[in-house]
Short mmCIF file of C-alpha atoms in Angstrom, two decimals:
data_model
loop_
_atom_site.label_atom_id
_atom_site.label_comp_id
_atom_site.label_asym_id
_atom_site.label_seq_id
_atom_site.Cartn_x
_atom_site.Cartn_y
_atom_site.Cartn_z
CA UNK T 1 -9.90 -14.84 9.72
CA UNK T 2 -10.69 -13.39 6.23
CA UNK T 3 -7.86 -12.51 4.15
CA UNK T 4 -8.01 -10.56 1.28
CA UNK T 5 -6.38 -11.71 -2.07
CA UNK T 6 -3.83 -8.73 -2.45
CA UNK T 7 -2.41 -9.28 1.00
CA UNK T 8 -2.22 -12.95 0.64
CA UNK T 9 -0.10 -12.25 -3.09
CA UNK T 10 1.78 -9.40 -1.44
CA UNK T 11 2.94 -11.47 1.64
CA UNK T 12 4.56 -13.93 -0.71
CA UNK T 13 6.10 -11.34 -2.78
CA UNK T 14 7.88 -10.73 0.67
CA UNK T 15 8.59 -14.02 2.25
CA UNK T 16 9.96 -14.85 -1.69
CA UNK T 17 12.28 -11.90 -1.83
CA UNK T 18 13.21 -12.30 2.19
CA UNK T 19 14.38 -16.05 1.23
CA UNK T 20 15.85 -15.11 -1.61
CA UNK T 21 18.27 -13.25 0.05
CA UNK T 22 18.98 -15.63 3.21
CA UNK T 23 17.63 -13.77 5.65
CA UNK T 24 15.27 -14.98 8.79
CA UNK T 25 12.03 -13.60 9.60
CA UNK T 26 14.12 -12.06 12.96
CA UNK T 27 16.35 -10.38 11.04
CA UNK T 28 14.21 -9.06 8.52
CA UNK T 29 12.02 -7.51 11.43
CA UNK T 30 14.81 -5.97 13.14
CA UNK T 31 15.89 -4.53 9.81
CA UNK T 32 12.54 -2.73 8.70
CA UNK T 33 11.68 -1.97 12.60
CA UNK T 34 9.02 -3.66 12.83
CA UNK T 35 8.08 -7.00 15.49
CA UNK T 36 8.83 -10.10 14.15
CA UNK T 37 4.99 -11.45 14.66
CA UNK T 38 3.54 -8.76 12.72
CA UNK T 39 6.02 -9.43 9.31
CA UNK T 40 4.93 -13.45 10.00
CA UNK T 41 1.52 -12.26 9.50
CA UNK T 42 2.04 -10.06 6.75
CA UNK T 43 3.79 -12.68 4.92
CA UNK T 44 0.76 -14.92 5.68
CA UNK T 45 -1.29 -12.66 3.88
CA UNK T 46 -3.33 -11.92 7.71
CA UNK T 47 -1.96 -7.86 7.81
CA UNK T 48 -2.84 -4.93 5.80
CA UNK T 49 0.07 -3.34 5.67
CA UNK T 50 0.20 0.91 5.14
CA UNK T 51 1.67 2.35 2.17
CA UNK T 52 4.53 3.71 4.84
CA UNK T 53 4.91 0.22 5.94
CA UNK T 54 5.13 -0.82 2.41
CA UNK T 55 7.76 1.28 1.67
CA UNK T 56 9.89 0.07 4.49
CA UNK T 57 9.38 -3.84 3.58
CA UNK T 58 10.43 -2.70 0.52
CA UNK T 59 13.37 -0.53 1.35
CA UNK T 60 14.80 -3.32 3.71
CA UNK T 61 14.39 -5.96 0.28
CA UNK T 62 15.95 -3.39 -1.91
CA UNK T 63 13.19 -3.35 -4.15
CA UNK T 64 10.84 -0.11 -4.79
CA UNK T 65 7.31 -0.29 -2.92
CA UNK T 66 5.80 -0.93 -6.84
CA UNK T 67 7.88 -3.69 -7.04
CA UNK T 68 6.14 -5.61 -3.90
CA UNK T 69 3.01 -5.07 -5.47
CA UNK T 70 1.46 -8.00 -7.28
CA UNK T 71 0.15 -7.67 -10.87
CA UNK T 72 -3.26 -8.16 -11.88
CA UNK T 73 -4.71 -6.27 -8.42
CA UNK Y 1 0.88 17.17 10.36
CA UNK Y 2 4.50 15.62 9.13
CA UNK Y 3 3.66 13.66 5.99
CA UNK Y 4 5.33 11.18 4.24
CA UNK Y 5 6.82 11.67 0.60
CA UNK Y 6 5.22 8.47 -0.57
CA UNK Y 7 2.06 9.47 0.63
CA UNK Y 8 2.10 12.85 -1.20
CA UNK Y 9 3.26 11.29 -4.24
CA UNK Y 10 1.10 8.39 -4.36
CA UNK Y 11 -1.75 11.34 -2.82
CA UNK Y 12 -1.30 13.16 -6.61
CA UNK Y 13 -1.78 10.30 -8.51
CA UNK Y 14 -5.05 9.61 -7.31
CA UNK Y 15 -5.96 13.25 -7.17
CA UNK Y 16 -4.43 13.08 -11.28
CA UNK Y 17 -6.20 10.44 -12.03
CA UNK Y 18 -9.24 11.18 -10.72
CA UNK Y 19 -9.80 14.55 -12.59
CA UNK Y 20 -8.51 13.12 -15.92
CA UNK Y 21 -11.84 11.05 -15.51
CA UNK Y 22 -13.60 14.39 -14.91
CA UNK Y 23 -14.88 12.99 -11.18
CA UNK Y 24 -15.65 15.25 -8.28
CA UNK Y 25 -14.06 13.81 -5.25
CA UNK Y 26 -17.44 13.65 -3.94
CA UNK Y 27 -18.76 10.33 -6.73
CA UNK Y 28 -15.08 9.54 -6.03
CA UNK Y 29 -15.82 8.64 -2.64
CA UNK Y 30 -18.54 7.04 -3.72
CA UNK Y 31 -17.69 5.17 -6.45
CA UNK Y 32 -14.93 3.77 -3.72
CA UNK Y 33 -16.95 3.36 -0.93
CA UNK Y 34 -15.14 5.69 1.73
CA UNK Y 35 -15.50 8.91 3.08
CA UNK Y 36 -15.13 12.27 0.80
CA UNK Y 37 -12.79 13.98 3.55
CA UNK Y 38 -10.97 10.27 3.73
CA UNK Y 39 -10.44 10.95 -0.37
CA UNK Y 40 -9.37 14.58 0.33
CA UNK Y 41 -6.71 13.75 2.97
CA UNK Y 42 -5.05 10.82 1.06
CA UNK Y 43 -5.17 13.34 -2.30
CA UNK Y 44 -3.49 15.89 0.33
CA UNK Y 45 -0.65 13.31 1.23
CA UNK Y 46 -2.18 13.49 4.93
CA UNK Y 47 -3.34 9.66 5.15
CA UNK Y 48 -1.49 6.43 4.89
CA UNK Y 49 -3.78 4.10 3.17
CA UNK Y 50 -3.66 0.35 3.74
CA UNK Y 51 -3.05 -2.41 0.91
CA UNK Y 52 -6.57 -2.88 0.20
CA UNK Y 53 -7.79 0.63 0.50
CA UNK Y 54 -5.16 0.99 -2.14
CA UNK Y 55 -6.78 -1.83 -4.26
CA UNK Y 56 -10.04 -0.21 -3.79
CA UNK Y 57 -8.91 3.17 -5.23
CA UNK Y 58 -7.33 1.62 -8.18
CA UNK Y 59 -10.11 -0.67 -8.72
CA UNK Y 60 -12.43 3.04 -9.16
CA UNK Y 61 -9.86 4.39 -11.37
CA UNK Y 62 -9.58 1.28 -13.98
CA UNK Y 63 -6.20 1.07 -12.88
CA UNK Y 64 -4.02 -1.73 -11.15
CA UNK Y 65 -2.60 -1.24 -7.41
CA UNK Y 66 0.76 -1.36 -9.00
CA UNK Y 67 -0.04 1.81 -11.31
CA UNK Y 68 -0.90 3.88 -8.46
CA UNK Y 69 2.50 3.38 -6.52
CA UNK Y 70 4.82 6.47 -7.57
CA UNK Y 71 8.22 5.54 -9.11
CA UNK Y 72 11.30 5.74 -7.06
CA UNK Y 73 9.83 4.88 -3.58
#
């Protein structure tokens, strides 16, 4: 499976923030409403998220969407 | 068509962007590689572009992914 750079970066922007604040990939996907196997792969960099879904992953880390995006991309 | 607010908003910055360069959407879609009524729906706020279609744009515009996100969302 090819992954592209920004997804990889952007996945561990989530699984950081996610940890950070002590909560498990099942709760996190019940949170942002979306199934727990599709936030593993986003957080393994293997999804290409929407800006939509962005903005939910964000929402649910209470961050902005801008804020989940990594520099230098 | 319901649209989302983040699209629209993110859909202006492009479109912004884009003129201040003085490029028809036409080379736009060009320069990026995707299709000219693609570029007119996600300046419209109608599409929900993925993370790397995202990049892609940005890339075109000398601009980071991160710039293109609108404040607030």
């Amino acid at each position: 499976m090819k992954k592209d750079a920004i997804c990889i970066a952007f996945g561990e922007t989530v699984r950081n923030l996610r940890k950070a604040k002590g909560v498990s990939q099942e709760e996190f996907a019940d949170k942002v409403g979306i199934h727990r196997t599709y936030i593993g792969g986003i957080e393994r960099g293997e999804r290409n998220p929407t800006l939509t879904t962005i903005q939910r992953i964000a929402e649910s880390l209470g961050v902005s969407a801008k804020d989940l995006l990594p520099e230098n991309f």
